[in-house]
Amino acid sequence: MSQSESFMATRPLENIRLQVKPSQGPPPHSSNIYGQNNLKNQGIRIVHAARPEGSGPTNQATGANFYLPYMTNSLAVKIKHTKTSRGLGVFTIQSFPAGHRIVGEGAIFSCVHPEQVEEMEWRRRVVHRWRSLAVLDQTWFKEHFPQIQYMPLGTLELTPHEANKFFCFVLEYAFSNIPRDRINIYPFASHINHACEKCANAQFWVQAEAPDRITVRLTRYVRKGQEIFINYNRPSGNTFGCAVCGARDGGASRLRQFWQGIRRRAHGVSSDPSELELGPISTQPQPVPVTGDIVDSATTEAPADAIHPATVAASRDGKTTRDVKAPTETVTPVGEANSTETHTSSQQRVSAWWASFRKSRR
Ligand SMILES: C[S@@+](CC[C@H](N)C(=O)[O-])C[C@H]1O[C@@H](n2cnc3c(N)ncnc32)[C@H](O)[C@@H]1O
C-alpha cells in the first residue's frame, strides 16, 4: 500500500475537516464587505453571476439560475464598520433626497420561516440550506458577514456549536416575507442597524410575492457618508437602544430625552417629528408588529402588491396580533408619579392640619 493509500484508509475523507485558507481577496465579480467592487471603477455593475451550465439553482426563494445576487447597490451605499459596538453598518456614498430608494435587492440566503415548522425541523432545514449552497456562495456569504466566518465550507457537517451560532445569526439578520413562510437574509439590508422611530432615516418593505425582494427608502434627506438606520420595530424590544439617541424601546427618561434632543440635532434630525422632512413612503400604512420577538410590519390595509416592512428576530412562538400598536417613544419621566403622590399627600396633610387648627380655635 502506498503512503497516500494508507493515509486514505486510516482517515476517510468524510472525517477530515477541510483547512480552508483565507481567500486572497474577493472574486473579481463581487464586492467585499466594504462595498468595494473591482469592476465599479470601470463603470460595470454585476448583478448576478451566472452559474455553470447544467448546475441547479442556488436560490430556493427565486429558483433563479445564478449564484448569489451580488452587490447591486455598491454605487449608492457601502458597508463599513461603525467603530461602535453596533459592528458593521450601511453608509451612503453620496447625498440622497428623502424618498430615495437606497437599497433594492434579492435575498442571498432564504429558508423556511421558523413559525412554519417545529424548532428541530427548522434547525435541520437551516443547516441543510447552508450545506446545499454552492461553495462560491458560501465563501461570498462568509466574506460578507463576518459573524459567520467560522462556518465550514462545502457539505461538511456543522458542529453543534457552529450550528447554534448559525441559527442565532439567521434569526438576527433575516427578514420575514409577507406570507410568513420564508425568512431571507439580504446583502445590504441585513447590515442596516436599528434606530428608534424618530431617528430612523429609512423604512423597509419586503415585496409581497416571491422572490421577496427588499426595498429600503430614505424618509429624509441623508448626507454623503451618513449611516442608514431602520426601525426594527420589535414589540419585545431590542437588547440595544437606538443608535442615534440611545432610547430604549418602550421609553426614555426626561434626562435621556434631553440628551436625545441634543444628539438628534447633532445628527441633523429635527427633535419635533412634525418638522421632519418625510419622503413619500411616510404615507404608507404604519407598520404593525406581531407578538414575540418576530416582527411583521404588514398591515391589513396595505394594497395587494404592496411591499412592506417585516423583520424576524429571535423567538419562534410569536402569534400574529394585527392590532398591536408599534412601540412608540412614550416617555414616562422618572419619578413623576412619585412626586405627584407626594404633592397630593402633603396637600392633604396641610388641609388636615388647617381643619384641626380651626377646630381648636373655635
Ligand atoms: C441586522 S444586524 C445589523 C448589522 C450588524 N451591525 C453587523 O455588524 O452586521 C443586527 C445586529 O446589529 C447590532 N445592532 C443593530 N442596531 C444596533 C443598535 N442600535 N445598537 C447596538 N447594536 C445594534 C445588534 O448586534 C444586532 O443583533
Coordinates of C-alpha atoms and ligand atoms in Angstrom, one line a residue:
M1 CA 0.0 0.0 0.0
S2 CA 1.4 3.4 -1.0
Q3 CA 1.8 6.1 1.6
S4 CA -1.2 8.1 0.2
E5 CA -3.4 5.0 0.1
S6 CA -2.6 4.2 3.8
F7 CA -3.5 7.8 4.6
M8 CA -6.9 7.4 2.9
A9 CA -7.5 4.1 4.6
T10 CA -6.9 5.4 8.1
R11 CA -8.5 8.8 7.7
P12 CA -11.6 8.5 5.4
L13 CA -12.3 11.8 3.6
E14 CA -15.6 12.5 5.3
N15 CA -13.9 12.7 8.7
I16 CA -11.4 15.3 7.6
R17 CA -12.4 18.9 8.1
L18 CA -11.1 21.0 5.2
Q19 CA -8.5 23.5 6.1
V20 CA -9.7 26.5 4.2
K21 CA -7.1 29.2 3.7
P22 CA -8.4 32.7 3.9
S23 CA -9.1 33.9 0.4
Q24 CA -6.7 36.1 -1.4
G25 CA -9.5 38.7 -1.8
P26 CA -13.0 38.9 -3.2
P27 CA -13.7 37.2 -6.6
P28 CA -13.4 39.7 -9.4
H29 CA -17.2 39.8 -9.9
S30 CA -18.2 40.6 -6.3
S31 CA -17.7 43.2 -3.7
N32 CA -16.2 42.8 -0.3
I33 CA -17.9 43.8 2.9
Y34 CA -16.8 47.3 2.5
G35 CA -18.7 47.6 -0.8
Q36 CA -15.5 47.8 -2.8
N37 CA -16.2 46.5 -6.2
N38 CA -13.3 45.8 -8.5
L39 CA -15.5 46.5 -11.5
K40 CA -17.1 49.6 -10.1
N41 CA -14.3 51.9 -11.3
Q42 CA -14.8 50.5 -14.8
G43 CA -18.5 51.5 -14.6
I44 CA -19.6 47.9 -14.6
R45 CA -22.3 46.7 -12.2
I46 CA -22.6 43.0 -11.9
V47 CA -26.0 41.9 -10.6
H48 CA -25.8 38.2 -10.8
A49 CA -23.0 35.8 -11.6
A50 CA -24.2 33.1 -13.9
R51 CA -23.9 29.5 -12.6
P52 CA -22.1 27.0 -14.8
E53 CA -24.4 25.5 -17.4
G54 CA -26.3 22.5 -16.1
S55 CA -26.0 23.2 -12.4
G56 CA -29.1 23.5 -10.3
P57 CA -30.3 26.8 -8.9
T58 CA -28.9 28.1 -5.7
N59 CA -31.5 30.4 -4.6
Q60 CA -34.6 28.5 -3.4
A61 CA -36.6 31.6 -3.0
T62 CA -36.3 32.7 -6.6
G63 CA -35.4 29.4 -8.2
A64 CA -33.1 31.5 -10.4
N65 CA -30.2 30.1 -12.1
F66 CA -27.5 32.2 -10.5
Y67 CA -25.0 32.2 -7.7
L68 CA -25.7 34.7 -5.0
P69 CA -27.1 38.0 -6.2
Y70 CA -24.0 40.2 -5.9
M71 CA -23.9 43.8 -4.9
T72 CA -26.5 45.7 -6.7
N73 CA -26.2 48.8 -4.6
S74 CA -22.5 49.4 -4.3
L75 CA -22.8 52.8 -6.1
A76 CA -25.3 54.1 -3.5
V77 CA -24.3 52.6 -0.2
K78 CA -21.4 50.8 1.3
I79 CA -21.0 48.6 4.3
K80 CA -18.3 49.6 6.8
H81 CA -17.5 49.4 10.5
T82 CA -19.4 51.9 12.6
K83 CA -16.5 51.9 15.1
T84 CA -19.0 51.3 17.8
S85 CA -20.5 48.2 19.4
R86 CA -23.0 48.0 16.6
G87 CA -20.4 46.5 14.4
L88 CA -21.0 47.0 10.7
G89 CA -23.5 49.4 9.3
V90 CA -24.7 50.7 5.9
F91 CA -23.5 54.2 4.8
T92 CA -24.4 56.4 1.9
I93 CA -21.8 57.0 -0.8
Q94 CA -23.4 60.3 -1.8
S95 CA -26.2 62.6 -0.6
F96 CA -29.7 61.5 -1.3
P97 CA -33.1 63.2 -1.0
A98 CA -36.0 61.9 1.1
G99 CA -37.9 59.2 -0.6
H100 CA -34.8 57.9 -2.5
R101 CA -34.8 54.1 -2.9
I102 CA -31.4 53.4 -1.4
V103 CA -31.5 49.6 -1.5
G104 CA -33.4 47.2 -3.6
E105 CA -32.1 43.7 -3.6
G106 CA -32.9 40.0 -3.6
A107 CA -32.1 37.5 -0.8
I108 CA -28.7 35.8 -0.5
F109 CA -30.0 33.2 1.9
S110 CA -33.5 32.0 2.2
C111 CA -35.0 29.3 4.4
V112 CA -38.4 28.2 5.9
H113 CA -40.0 30.6 8.4
P114 CA -39.5 29.3 12.0
E115 CA -43.2 29.7 12.6
Q116 CA -44.0 27.1 9.9
V117 CA -42.2 24.1 11.4
E118 CA -41.2 22.6 14.7
E119 CA -38.0 24.0 16.1
M120 CA -35.9 20.9 15.5
E121 CA -37.1 20.6 11.9
W122 CA -36.4 24.3 11.4
R123 CA -32.8 23.8 12.6
R124 CA -32.4 20.8 10.4
R125 CA -33.6 22.7 7.3
V126 CA -31.4 25.8 8.1
V127 CA -28.3 23.6 8.3
H128 CA -29.3 21.7 5.1
R129 CA -29.8 25.1 3.4
W130 CA -26.3 26.2 4.3
R131 CA -24.8 22.9 3.2
S132 CA -26.6 22.9 -0.1
L133 CA -25.2 26.3 -1.1
A134 CA -22.5 26.3 -3.7
V135 CA -19.0 26.8 -2.2
L136 CA -18.7 30.1 -4.1
D137 CA -21.9 31.3 -2.5
Q138 CA -20.8 30.1 0.9
T139 CA -17.5 31.9 0.5
W140 CA -19.1 35.1 -0.5
F141 CA -21.6 34.9 2.3
K142 CA -18.8 34.3 4.8
E143 CA -16.8 37.2 3.4
H144 CA -19.8 39.5 3.5
F145 CA -21.0 38.6 7.0
P146 CA -18.0 38.4 9.4
Q147 CA -20.3 36.8 12.0
I148 CA -20.2 33.5 10.1
Q149 CA -16.6 33.4 9.3
Y150 CA -16.3 30.2 11.4
M151 CA -18.7 28.3 9.1
P152 CA -17.2 25.3 7.3
L153 CA -17.4 25.3 3.5
G154 CA -19.0 22.7 1.3
T155 CA -21.3 20.0 2.6
L156 CA -19.4 19.4 5.8
E157 CA -21.5 18.6 8.9
L158 CA -21.7 21.5 11.3
T159 CA -20.6 21.0 14.9
P160 CA -23.4 21.7 17.4
H161 CA -21.6 25.0 18.4
E162 CA -21.3 26.1 14.8
A163 CA -25.0 25.2 14.1
N164 CA -26.2 27.1 17.2
K165 CA -24.2 30.2 16.2
F166 CA -25.6 30.0 12.7
F167 CA -29.2 29.8 14.0
C168 CA -28.7 32.9 16.1
F169 CA -27.2 34.7 13.1
V170 CA -30.0 33.8 10.8
L171 CA -32.7 34.9 13.3
E172 CA -30.9 38.1 14.0
Y173 CA -30.2 39.1 10.3
A174 CA -33.3 37.7 8.5
F175 CA -36.4 39.4 7.4
S176 CA -39.7 37.6 7.1
N177 CA -41.6 37.6 3.8
I178 CA -45.3 38.7 3.9
P179 CA -46.9 35.2 3.8
R180 CA -44.6 34.5 6.7
D181 CA -43.5 31.2 5.2
R182 CA -39.9 32.2 4.4
I183 CA -37.2 34.3 6.0
N184 CA -34.4 35.9 4.0
I185 CA -31.0 37.5 4.5
Y186 CA -30.1 40.3 2.2
P187 CA -26.6 41.6 1.2
F188 CA -27.2 45.2 2.3
A189 CA -30.5 45.4 4.2
S190 CA -29.4 42.8 6.7
H191 CA -26.5 45.1 7.7
I192 CA -28.7 48.1 8.5
N193 CA -28.7 49.0 12.2
H194 CA -31.6 49.9 14.4
A195 CA -32.8 53.4 15.4
C196 CA -36.0 54.5 17.1
E197 CA -38.9 55.6 15.0
K198 CA -38.0 59.3 15.3
C199 CA -34.3 58.8 14.5
A200 CA -34.5 56.1 11.7
N201 CA -33.8 57.8 8.4
A202 CA -35.2 54.9 6.3
Q203 CA -38.0 52.4 6.1
F204 CA -38.0 49.0 4.5
W205 CA -40.6 46.9 2.7
V206 CA -40.4 43.3 1.6
Q207 CA -42.1 42.5 -1.7
A208 CA -45.5 40.8 -1.3
E209 CA -44.6 37.9 -3.7
A210 CA -41.6 35.8 -4.4
P211 CA -38.7 36.5 -4.8
D212 CA -39.2 38.6 -1.6
R213 CA -37.1 41.5 -2.8
I214 CA -36.5 44.1 -0.2
T215 CA -36.7 47.9 -0.7
V216 CA -35.2 50.5 1.6
R217 CA -36.3 54.1 1.1
L218 CA -35.0 57.2 2.8
T219 CA -37.5 59.1 4.9
R220 CA -35.4 62.2 5.0
Y221 CA -32.5 63.9 3.2
V222 CA -29.3 62.0 4.0
R223 CA -25.9 63.5 3.6
K224 CA -23.0 61.6 2.0
G225 CA -21.3 59.3 4.4
Q226 CA -24.2 59.2 6.9
E227 CA -25.3 55.8 8.3
I228 CA -28.7 54.4 7.3
F229 CA -31.0 53.3 10.1
I230 CA -34.3 51.5 10.1
N231 CA -36.6 50.8 13.0
Y232 CA -36.6 47.0 13.8
N233 CA -39.9 47.5 15.4
R234 CA -39.7 44.5 17.6
P235 CA -42.6 44.5 20.1
S236 CA -40.5 42.7 22.7
G237 CA -37.8 45.4 22.2
N238 CA -34.1 45.1 21.5
T239 CA -31.3 44.4 23.8
F240 CA -29.7 47.5 22.4
G241 CA -31.1 51.0 22.2
C242 CA -31.5 53.5 19.3
A243 CA -28.2 54.0 17.6
V244 CA -28.7 57.8 17.4
C245 CA -30.4 58.9 20.6
G246 CA -29.8 55.8 22.7
A247 CA -33.6 55.5 23.6
R248 CA -34.6 52.0 24.7
D249 CA -37.7 50.5 23.3
G250 CA -40.7 51.5 25.4
G251 CA -39.5 54.8 26.7
A252 CA -36.8 57.1 28.0
S253 CA -36.3 59.3 31.0
R254 CA -36.7 63.0 30.8
L255 CA -32.9 63.4 31.2
R256 CA -32.4 60.9 28.4
Q257 CA -34.9 62.9 26.3
F258 CA -32.8 66.0 26.8
W259 CA -29.7 64.2 25.5
Q260 CA -31.8 62.7 22.7
G261 CA -32.7 66.2 21.6
I262 CA -29.1 67.3 21.6
R263 CA -27.9 64.1 19.8
R264 CA -30.6 64.4 17.2
R265 CA -29.7 68.0 16.4
A266 CA -26.0 66.9 16.1
H267 CA -27.2 64.3 13.6
G268 CA -29.2 66.9 11.7
V269 CA -32.5 65.5 12.8
S270 CA -35.3 67.8 14.0
S271 CA -36.4 67.0 17.5
D272 CA -40.0 67.6 16.6
P273 CA -41.3 64.8 14.4
S274 CA -43.8 67.1 12.7
E275 CA -40.9 69.1 11.3
L276 CA -39.2 66.0 9.8
E277 CA -38.6 66.0 6.1
L278 CA -40.6 62.9 5.3
G279 CA -40.5 61.1 2.0
P280 CA -43.4 59.7 0.0
I281 CA -43.4 56.4 1.9
S282 CA -44.5 58.1 5.1
T283 CA -48.0 58.0 3.7
Q284 CA -47.8 54.2 3.7
P285 CA -49.8 52.4 6.4
Q286 CA -47.9 52.2 9.6
P287 CA -46.1 49.0 10.4
V288 CA -48.0 46.5 12.6
P289 CA -45.8 44.2 14.6
V290 CA -46.5 40.7 15.9
T291 CA -46.1 39.5 19.4
G292 CA -42.9 37.7 20.5
D293 CA -39.6 38.7 19.0
I294 CA -40.8 38.2 15.5
V295 CA -41.9 41.3 13.8
D296 CA -44.0 41.6 10.7
S297 CA -45.0 45.1 10.0
A298 CA -47.6 44.1 7.4
T299 CA -50.9 45.9 7.6
T300 CA -54.3 44.7 6.5
E301 CA -54.8 48.0 4.7
A302 CA -51.8 47.5 2.5
P303 CA -52.5 47.2 -1.2
A304 CA -52.2 43.7 -2.5
D305 CA -49.0 44.4 -4.4
A306 CA -47.5 46.5 -1.6
I307 CA -44.1 45.9 -0.3
H308 CA -43.8 46.5 3.4
P309 CA -41.7 46.1 6.5
A310 CA -41.1 42.7 8.0
T311 CA -38.3 41.7 10.4
V312 CA -37.6 38.4 12.0
A313 CA -35.8 38.1 15.3
A314 CA -35.2 35.5 17.9
S315 CA -38.4 33.9 19.2
R316 CA -40.3 31.3 17.2
D317 CA -43.5 31.1 19.2
G318 CA -44.9 34.5 18.4
K319 CA -48.6 34.7 17.3
T320 CA -49.9 37.4 14.9
T321 CA -51.7 40.2 16.5
R322 CA -52.6 42.7 13.9
D323 CA -54.0 45.4 16.1
V324 CA -51.0 45.8 18.4
K325 CA -49.5 49.4 18.2
A326 CA -45.9 49.7 17.2
P327 CA -43.7 50.6 20.2
T328 CA -43.5 54.3 20.4
E329 CA -41.3 56.6 22.3
T330 CA -43.8 57.2 25.1
V331 CA -41.8 58.9 27.8
T332 CA -42.5 58.3 31.4
P333 CA -40.5 60.9 33.3
V334 CA -38.7 59.2 36.1
G335 CA -40.1 60.0 39.5
E336 CA -43.1 61.9 38.2
A337 CA -45.7 59.5 39.6
N338 CA -43.9 59.6 43.0
S339 CA -43.7 63.4 43.0
T340 CA -47.4 63.8 42.2
E341 CA -48.2 61.4 45.0
T342 CA -46.0 63.3 47.4
H343 CA -47.5 66.6 46.4
T344 CA -51.1 65.3 47.0
S345 CA -50.4 63.7 50.3
S346 CA -48.6 66.9 51.6
Q347 CA -51.6 69.0 50.5
Q348 CA -53.9 66.6 52.4
R349 CA -51.7 66.9 55.5
V350 CA -51.8 70.7 55.3
S351 CA -55.6 70.8 54.9
A352 CA -56.0 68.3 57.8
W353 CA -53.7 70.4 60.0
W354 CA -55.7 73.6 59.0
A355 CA -59.0 71.9 59.8
S356 CA -57.8 70.8 63.2
F357 CA -56.3 74.2 63.9
R358 CA -59.7 75.9 63.1
K359 CA -61.5 73.4 65.2
S360 CA -59.2 74.1 68.2
R361 CA -59.7 77.9 67.7
R362 CA -63.5 77.6 68.0
Ligands
LIG1 C1 -29.3 43.0 11.3 S1 -27.8 43.2 12.1 C2 -27.2 44.7 11.7 C3 -25.8 44.7 11.2 C4 -24.8 44.4 12.2 N1 -24.5 45.7 12.9 C5 -23.5 43.9 11.6 O1 -22.4 44.1 12.2 O2 -23.5 43.2 10.6 C6 -28.4 43.3 13.8 C7 -27.4 43.4 14.8 O3 -26.7 44.6 14.8 C8 -26.5 45.2 16.1 N2 -27.2 46.4 16.2 C9 -28.2 46.8 15.3 N3 -28.6 48.0 15.7 C10 -28.0 48.4 16.9 C11 -28.1 49.5 17.8 N4 -28.9 50.5 17.6 N5 -27.2 49.4 18.8 C12 -26.4 48.4 19.1 N6 -26.3 47.3 18.3 C13 -27.1 47.3 17.2 C14 -27.0 44.1 17.0 O4 -25.9 43.3 17.5 C15 -28.0 43.3 16.2 O5 -28.0 42.0 16.7

